[in-house]
GROMACS .gro file of C-alpha atoms in nm:
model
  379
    1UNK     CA    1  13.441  21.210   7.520
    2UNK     CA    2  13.613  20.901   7.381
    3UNK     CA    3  14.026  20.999   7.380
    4UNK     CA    4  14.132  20.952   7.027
    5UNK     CA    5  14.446  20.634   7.052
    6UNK     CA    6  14.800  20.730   6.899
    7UNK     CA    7  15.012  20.454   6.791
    8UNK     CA    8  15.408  20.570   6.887
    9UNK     CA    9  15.653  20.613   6.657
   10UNK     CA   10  15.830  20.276   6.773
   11UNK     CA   11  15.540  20.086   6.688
   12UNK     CA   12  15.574  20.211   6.260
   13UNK     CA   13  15.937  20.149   6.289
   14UNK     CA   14  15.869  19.820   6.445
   15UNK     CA   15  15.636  19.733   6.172
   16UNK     CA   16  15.842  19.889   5.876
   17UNK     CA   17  16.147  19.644   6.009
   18UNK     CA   18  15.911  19.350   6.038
   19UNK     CA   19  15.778  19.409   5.645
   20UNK     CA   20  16.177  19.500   5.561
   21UNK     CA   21  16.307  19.152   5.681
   22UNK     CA   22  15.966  18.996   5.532
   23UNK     CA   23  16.022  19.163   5.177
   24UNK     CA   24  16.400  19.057   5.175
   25UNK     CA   25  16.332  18.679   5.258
   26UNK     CA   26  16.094  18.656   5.068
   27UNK     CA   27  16.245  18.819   4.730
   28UNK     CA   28  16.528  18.539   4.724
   29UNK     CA   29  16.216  18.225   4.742
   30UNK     CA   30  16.039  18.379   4.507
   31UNK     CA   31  16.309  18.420   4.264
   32UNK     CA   32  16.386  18.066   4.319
   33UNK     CA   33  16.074  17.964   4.262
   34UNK     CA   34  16.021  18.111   3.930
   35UNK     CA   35  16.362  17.990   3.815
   36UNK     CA   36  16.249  17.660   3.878
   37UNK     CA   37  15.967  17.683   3.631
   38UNK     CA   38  16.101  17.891   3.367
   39UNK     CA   39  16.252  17.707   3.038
   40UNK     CA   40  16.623  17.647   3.104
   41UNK     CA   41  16.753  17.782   2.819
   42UNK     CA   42  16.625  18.104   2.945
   43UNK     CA   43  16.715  18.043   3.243
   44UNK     CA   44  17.096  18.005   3.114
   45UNK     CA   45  17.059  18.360   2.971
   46UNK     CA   46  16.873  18.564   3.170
   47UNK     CA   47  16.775  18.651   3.560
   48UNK     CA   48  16.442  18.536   3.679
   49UNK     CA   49  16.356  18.957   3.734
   50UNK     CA   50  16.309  18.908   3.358
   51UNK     CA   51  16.118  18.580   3.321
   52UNK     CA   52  15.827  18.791   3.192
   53UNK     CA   53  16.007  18.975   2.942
   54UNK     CA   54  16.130  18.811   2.586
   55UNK     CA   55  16.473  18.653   2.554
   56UNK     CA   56  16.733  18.729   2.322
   57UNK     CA   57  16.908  18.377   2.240
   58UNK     CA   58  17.184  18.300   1.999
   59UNK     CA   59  17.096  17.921   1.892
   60UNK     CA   60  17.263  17.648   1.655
   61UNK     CA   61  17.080  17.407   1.509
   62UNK     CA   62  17.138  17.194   1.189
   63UNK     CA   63  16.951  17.171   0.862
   64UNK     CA   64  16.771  16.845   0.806
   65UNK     CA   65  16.871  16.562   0.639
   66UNK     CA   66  17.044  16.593   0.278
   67UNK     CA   67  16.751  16.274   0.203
   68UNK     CA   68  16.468  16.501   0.252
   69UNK     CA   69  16.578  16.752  -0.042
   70UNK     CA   70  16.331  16.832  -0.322
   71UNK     CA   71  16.428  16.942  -0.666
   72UNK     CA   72  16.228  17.265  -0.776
   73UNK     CA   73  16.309  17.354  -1.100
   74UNK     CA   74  16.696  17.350  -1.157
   75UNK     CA   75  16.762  17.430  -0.771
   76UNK     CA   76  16.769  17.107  -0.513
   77UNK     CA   77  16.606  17.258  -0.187
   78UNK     CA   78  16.592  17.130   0.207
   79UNK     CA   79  16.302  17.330   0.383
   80UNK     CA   80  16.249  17.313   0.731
   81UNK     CA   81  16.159  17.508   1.032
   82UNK     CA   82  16.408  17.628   1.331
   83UNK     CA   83  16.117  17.681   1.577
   84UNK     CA   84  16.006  17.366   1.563
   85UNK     CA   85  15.656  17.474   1.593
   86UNK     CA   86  15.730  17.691   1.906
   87UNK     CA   87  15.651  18.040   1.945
   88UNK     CA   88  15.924  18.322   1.870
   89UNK     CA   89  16.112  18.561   1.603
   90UNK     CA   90  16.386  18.493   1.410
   91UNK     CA   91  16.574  18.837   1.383
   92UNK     CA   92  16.937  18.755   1.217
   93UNK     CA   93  17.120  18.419   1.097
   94UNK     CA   94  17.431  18.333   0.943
   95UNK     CA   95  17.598  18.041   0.809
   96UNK     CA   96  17.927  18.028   1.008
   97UNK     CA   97  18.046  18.023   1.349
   98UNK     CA   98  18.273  18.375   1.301
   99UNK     CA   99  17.957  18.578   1.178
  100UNK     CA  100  17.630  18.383   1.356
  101UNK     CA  101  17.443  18.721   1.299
  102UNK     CA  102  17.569  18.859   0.951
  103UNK     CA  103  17.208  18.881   0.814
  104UNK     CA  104  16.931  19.024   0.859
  105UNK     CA  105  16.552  18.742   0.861
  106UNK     CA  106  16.421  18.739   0.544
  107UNK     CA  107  16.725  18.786   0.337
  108UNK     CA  108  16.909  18.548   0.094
  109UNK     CA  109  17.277  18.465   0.218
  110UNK     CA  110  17.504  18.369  -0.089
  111UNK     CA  111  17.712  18.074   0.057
  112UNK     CA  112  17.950  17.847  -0.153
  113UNK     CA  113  17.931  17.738  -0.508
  114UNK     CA  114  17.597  17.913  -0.602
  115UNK     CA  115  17.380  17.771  -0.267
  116UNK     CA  116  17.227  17.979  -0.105
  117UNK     CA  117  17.054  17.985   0.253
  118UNK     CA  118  16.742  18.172   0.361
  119UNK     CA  119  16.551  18.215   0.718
  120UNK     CA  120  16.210  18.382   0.725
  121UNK     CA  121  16.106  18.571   1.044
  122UNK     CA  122  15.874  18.260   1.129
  123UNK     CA  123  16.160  18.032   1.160
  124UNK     CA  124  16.126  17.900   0.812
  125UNK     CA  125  16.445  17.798   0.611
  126UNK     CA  126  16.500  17.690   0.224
  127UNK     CA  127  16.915  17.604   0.148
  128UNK     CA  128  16.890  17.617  -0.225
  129UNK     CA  129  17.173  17.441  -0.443
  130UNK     CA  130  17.194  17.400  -0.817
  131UNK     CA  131  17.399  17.042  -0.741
  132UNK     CA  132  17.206  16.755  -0.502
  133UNK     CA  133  17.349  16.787  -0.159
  134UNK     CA  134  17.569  16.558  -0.018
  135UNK     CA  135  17.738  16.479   0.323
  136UNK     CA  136  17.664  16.592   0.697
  137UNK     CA  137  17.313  16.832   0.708
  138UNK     CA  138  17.432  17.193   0.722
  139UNK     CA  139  17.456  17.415   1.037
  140UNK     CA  140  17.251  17.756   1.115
  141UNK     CA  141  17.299  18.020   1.328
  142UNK     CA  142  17.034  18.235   1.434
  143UNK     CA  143  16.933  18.479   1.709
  144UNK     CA  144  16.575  18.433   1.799
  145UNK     CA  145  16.336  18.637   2.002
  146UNK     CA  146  16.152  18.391   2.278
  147UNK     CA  147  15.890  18.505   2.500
  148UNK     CA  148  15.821  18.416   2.826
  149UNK     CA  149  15.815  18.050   2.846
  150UNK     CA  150  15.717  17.831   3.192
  151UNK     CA  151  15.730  17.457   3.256
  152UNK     CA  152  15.682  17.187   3.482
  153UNK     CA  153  15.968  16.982   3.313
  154UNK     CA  154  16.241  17.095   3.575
  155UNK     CA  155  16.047  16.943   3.854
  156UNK     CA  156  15.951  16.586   3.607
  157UNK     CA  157  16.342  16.551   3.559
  158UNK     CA  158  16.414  16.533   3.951
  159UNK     CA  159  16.086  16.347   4.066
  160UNK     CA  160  16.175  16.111   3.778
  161UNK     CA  161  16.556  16.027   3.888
  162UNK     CA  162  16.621  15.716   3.938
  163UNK     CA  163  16.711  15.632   4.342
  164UNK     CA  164  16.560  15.940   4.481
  165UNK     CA  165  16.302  15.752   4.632
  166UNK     CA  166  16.581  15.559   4.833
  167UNK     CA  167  16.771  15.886   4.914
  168UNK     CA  168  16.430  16.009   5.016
  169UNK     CA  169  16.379  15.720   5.297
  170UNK     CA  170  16.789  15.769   5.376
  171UNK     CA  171  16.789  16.107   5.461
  172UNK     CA  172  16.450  16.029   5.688
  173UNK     CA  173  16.683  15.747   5.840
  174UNK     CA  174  16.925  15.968   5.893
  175UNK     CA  175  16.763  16.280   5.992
  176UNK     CA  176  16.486  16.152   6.284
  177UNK     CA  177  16.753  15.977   6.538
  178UNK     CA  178  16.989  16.250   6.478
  179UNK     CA  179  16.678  16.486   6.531
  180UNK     CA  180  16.584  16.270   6.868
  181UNK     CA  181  16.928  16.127   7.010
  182UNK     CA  182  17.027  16.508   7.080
  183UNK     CA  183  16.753  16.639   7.201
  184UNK     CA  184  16.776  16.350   7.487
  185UNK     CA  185  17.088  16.384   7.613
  186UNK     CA  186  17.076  16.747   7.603
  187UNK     CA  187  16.766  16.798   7.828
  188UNK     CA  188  16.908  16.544   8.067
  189UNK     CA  189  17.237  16.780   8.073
  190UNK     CA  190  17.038  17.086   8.075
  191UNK     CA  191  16.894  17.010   8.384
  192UNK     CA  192  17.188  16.918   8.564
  193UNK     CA  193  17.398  17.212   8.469
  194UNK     CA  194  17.102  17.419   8.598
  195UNK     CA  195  16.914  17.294   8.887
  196UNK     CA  196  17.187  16.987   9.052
  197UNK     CA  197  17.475  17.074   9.255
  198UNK     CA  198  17.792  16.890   9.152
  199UNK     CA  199  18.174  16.997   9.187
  200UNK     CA  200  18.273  17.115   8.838
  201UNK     CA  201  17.962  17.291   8.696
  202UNK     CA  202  18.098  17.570   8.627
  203UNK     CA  203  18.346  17.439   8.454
  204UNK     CA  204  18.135  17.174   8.240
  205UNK     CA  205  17.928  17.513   8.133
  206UNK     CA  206  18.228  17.723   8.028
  207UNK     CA  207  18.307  17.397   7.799
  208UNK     CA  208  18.014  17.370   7.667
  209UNK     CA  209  18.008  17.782   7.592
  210UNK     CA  210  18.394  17.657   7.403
  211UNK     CA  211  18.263  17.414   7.225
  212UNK     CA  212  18.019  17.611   7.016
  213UNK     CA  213  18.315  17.825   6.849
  214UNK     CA  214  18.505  17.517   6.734
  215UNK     CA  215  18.428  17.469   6.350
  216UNK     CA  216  18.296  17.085   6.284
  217UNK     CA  217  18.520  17.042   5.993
  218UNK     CA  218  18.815  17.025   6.218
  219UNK     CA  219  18.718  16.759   6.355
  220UNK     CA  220  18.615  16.526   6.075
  221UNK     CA  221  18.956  16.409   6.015
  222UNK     CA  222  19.027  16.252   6.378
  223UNK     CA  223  18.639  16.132   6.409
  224UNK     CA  224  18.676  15.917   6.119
  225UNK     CA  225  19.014  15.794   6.177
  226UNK     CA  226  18.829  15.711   6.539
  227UNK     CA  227  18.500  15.558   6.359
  228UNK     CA  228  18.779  15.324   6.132
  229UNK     CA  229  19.005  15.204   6.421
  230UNK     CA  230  18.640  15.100   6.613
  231UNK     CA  231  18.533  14.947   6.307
  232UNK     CA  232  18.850  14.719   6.274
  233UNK     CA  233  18.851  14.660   6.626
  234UNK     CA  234  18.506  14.503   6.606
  235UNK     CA  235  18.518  14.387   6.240
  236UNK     CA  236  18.239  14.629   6.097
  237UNK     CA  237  18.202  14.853   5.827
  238UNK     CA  238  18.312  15.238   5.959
  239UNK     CA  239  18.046  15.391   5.735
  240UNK     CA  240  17.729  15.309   5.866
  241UNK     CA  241  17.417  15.517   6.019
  242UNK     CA  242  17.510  15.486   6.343
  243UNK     CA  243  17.819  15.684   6.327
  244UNK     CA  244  17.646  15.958   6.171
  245UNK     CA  245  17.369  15.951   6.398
  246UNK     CA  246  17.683  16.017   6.641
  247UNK     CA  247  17.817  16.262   6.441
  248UNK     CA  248  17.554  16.461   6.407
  249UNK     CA  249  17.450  16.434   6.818
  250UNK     CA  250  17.798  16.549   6.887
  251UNK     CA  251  17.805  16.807   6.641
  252UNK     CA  252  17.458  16.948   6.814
  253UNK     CA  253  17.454  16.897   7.150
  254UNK     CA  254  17.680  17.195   7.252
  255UNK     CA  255  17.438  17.398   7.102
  256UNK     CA  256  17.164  17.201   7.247
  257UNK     CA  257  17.293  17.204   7.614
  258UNK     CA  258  17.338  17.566   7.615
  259UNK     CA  259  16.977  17.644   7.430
  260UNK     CA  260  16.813  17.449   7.678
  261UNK     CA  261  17.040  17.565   7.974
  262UNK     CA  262  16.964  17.913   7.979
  263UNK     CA  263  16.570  17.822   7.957
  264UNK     CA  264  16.556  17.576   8.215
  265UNK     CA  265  16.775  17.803   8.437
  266UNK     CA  266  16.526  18.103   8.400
  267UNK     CA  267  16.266  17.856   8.541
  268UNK     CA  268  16.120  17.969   8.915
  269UNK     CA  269  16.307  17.754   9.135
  270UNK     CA  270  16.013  17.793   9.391
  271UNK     CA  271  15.852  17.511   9.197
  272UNK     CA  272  16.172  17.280   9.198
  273UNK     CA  273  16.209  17.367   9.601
  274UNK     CA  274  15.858  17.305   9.673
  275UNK     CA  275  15.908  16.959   9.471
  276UNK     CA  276  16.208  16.831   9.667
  277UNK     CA  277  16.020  16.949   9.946
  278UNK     CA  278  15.704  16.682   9.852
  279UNK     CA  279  15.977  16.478   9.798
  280UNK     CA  280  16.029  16.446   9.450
  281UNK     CA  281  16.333  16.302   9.281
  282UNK     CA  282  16.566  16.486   9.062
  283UNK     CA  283  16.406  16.276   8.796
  284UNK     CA  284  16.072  16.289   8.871
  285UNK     CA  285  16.088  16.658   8.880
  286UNK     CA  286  16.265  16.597   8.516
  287UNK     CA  287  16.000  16.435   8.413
  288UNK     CA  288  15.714  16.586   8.533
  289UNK     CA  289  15.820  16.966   8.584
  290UNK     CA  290  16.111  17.095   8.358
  291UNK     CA  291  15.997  16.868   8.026
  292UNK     CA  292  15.649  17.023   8.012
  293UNK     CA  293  15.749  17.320   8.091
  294UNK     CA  294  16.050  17.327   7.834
  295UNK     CA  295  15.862  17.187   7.544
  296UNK     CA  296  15.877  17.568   7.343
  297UNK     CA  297  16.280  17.558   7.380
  298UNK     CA  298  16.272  17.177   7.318
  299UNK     CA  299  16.065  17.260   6.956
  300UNK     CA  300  16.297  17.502   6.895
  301UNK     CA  301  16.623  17.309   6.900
  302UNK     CA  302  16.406  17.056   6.725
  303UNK     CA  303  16.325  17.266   6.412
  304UNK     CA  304  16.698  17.399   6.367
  305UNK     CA  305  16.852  17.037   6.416
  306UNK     CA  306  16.620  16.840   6.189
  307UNK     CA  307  16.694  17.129   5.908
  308UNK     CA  308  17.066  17.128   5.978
  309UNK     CA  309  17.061  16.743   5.940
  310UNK     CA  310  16.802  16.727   5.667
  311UNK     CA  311  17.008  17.005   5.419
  312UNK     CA  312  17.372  16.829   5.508
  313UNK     CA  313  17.591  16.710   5.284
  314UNK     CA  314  17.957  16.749   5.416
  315UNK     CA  315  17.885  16.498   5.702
  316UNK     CA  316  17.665  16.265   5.475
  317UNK     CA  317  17.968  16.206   5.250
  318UNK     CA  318  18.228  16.199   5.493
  319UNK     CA  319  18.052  15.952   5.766
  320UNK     CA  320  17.815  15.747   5.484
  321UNK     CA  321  17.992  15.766   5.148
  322UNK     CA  322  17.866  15.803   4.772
  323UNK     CA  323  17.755  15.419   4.767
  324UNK     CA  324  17.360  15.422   4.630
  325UNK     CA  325  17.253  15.205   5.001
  326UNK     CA  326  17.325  15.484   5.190
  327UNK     CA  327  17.328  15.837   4.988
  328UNK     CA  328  17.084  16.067   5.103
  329UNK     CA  329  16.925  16.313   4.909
  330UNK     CA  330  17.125  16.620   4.900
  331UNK     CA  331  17.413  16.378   4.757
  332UNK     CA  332  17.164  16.237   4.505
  333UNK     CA  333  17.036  16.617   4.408
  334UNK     CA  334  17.438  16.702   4.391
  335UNK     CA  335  17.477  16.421   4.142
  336UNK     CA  336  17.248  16.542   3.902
  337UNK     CA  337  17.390  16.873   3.872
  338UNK     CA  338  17.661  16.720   3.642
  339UNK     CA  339  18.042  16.755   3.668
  340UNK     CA  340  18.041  17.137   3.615
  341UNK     CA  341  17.731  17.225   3.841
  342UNK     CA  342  17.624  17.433   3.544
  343UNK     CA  343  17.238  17.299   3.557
  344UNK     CA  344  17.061  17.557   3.743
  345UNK     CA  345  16.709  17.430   3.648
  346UNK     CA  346  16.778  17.105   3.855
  347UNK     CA  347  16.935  17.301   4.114
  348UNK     CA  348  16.631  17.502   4.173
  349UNK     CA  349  16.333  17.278   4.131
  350UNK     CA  350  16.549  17.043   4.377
  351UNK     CA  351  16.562  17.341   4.667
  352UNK     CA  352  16.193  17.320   4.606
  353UNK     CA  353  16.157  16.948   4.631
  354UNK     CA  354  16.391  16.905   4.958
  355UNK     CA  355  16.248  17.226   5.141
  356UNK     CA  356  15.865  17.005   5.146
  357UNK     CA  357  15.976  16.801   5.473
  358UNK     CA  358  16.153  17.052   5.697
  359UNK     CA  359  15.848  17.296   5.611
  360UNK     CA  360  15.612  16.998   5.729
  361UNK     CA  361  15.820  16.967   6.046
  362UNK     CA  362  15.808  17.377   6.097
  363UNK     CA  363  15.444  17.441   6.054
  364UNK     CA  364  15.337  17.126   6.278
  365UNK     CA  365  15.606  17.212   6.559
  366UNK     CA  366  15.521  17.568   6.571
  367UNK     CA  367  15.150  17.469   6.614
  368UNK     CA  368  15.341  17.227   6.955
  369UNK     CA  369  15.521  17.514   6.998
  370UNK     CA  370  15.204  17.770   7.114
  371UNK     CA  371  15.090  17.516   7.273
  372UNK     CA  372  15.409  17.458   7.481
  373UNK     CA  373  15.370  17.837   7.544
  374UNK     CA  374  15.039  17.838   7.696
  375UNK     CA  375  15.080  17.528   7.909
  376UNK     CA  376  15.361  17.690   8.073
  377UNK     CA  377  15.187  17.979   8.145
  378UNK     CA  378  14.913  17.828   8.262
  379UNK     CA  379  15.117  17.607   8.538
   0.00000   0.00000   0.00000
């Protein structure tokens, strides 16, 4: 008799959490990604939860050209066509800014000196006048019913910026030392806060553990000031990679140092002893031991610095400037959100244009990252 196996209780909770946190990332990335395709003057007036539903849009637009009128009878006329072609309902219009909906389509609006305006359902317009028109084309208001409308022009707009390829290879230039540098010193420290006695460990640690809570924009002010008086002291420019490459080391190795701390620590020392005992130096067990070994917590940092430094923009602009040599991409994205920031098209297809790379870097570090996994086990 084969005993029938009951999942716990924990394990459905468990799994409803899992599918809770999975449904409420996911919800956000996939309204971003259908803003990014949807026409923007939808987007303007409605939420993506509604890109399949039609829009409601309240639209100006001008008559065409007094030249193209055509006498018909006693009446000069101007035809034309709102829609331009494009799919949709006209359901009210008006002639004036204070009353943009005072008729209904179809209907004949009496406007000035015997002319007349009217606007079909279709989009189709006729201003009738029994004098030629003269003067600036005349303006029409009109609420229109759009359907649901997608495009790729949002992401043709960005691609087709002019620079971005060159903010492209700066951020790249910018984000792969400061990736690196870190990652260096802080397995070197790592090791020696966990595994070397020295006076003043303890200490070093505890300042380390201090340094995580202190907010990086305090000290921008004194690091530049720093970065300037070392660049006048040696006669170079103060704004160059280098600094930020420093910047951005300094900004992550506290973090770094006490990531990798705790993990080396929780190593079994019986494999450091019996290395010292073979008579292995500190770096050679380094090296040999505590890298391989520390390669998951080592991918780790590596994903969250190389996104921190990829997405940045405060420390671009403070440690590189706006100048087009060095601007990376975030700046050059910011830049073509206009003065107001009011051009959330560009804003979204650009989250889904910068988010390529550091999803590269995930995906192939979290295949390193198994592996790191199973090697250690293994030894």
């Amino acid at each position: 008799m084969i005993a029938s196996s009951k999942r716990s209780p924990l394990t459905y909770l468990v799994h409803a959490t899992v599918l809770f946190l999975v449904v409420i990332w996911t919800i956000p990335t996939a309204g971003l990604f259908i803003s990014s395709i949807r026409d923007k003057d939808q987007l303007s007036v409605s939420g993506w939860w509604t890109a399949l539903s039609t829009s409601e849009q309240l639209i100006i637009a001008r008559a065409n050209d007094p030249k193209t009128q055509v006498q018909e009878g006693d009446l000069f006329v101007i035809r034309g066509n709102l829609l331009d072609g494009s799919s949709g309902d006209v359901t009210k219009f008006g002639s004036s800014s204070l009353e943009p909906e005072a008729f209904d389509a179809g209907a004949v609006a009496d406007l000035r000196k015997g002319q007349t305006l009217q606007v079909m359902e279709n989009g189709d317009y006729a201003f009738s006048s029994p004098t030629p028109w003269e003067g600036r084309s005349q303006r029409i208001f009109y609420t229109a019913e759009i359907p649901p409308r997608f495009t790729l022009d949002n992401y043709r707009e960005v691609l087709s910026t002019e620079g971005l390829g060159k903010s492209f290879l700066n951020s790249l230039t910018v984000t792969i030392p400061a990736t690196i540098i870190p990652i260096l010193v802080a397995a070197f420290a790592a090791y020696a806060l966990a595994w070397m006695r020295f006076p003043g460990r303890a200490l070093l640690v505890a300042a380390v553990v201090g340094l995580l809570v202190v907010p990086l924009q305090m000290s921008l002010i004194p690091l530049l000031k720093s970065y300037n008086l070392i660049g006048e002291f040696f006669g170079v420019g103060s704004k160059t990679y280098v600094g930020i490459w420093l910047a951005h080391t300094g900004f992550g190795l506290p973090l770094a140092i006490y990531l990798l701390r705790n993990y080396i620590a929780g190593l079994p020392g019986e494999i450091i002893e019996s290395a010292r005992v073979d008579g292995a130096s500190d770096f050679d067990i380094f090296r040999k031991i505590i890298l391989p070994l520390s390669f998951p917590a080592l991918a780790s940092f590596a994903i969250f610095q190389f996104l921190w430094v990829w997405n940045d923009l405060l420390i671009a602009m403070v440690f590189l400037g706006n100048n087009e040599e060095h601007l990376v991409l975030t700046g050059q994205l910011r830049e073509l959100l206009g003065s107001r920031g009011g051009n959330w098209e560009i804003l979204t297809a650009s989250a889904f244009i910068t988010i390529i790379v550091p999803l590269c870097v995930f995906f192939s570090l979290q295949r390193y990252l198994v592996r790191g996994l199973l090697a250690g086990s293994v030894k």
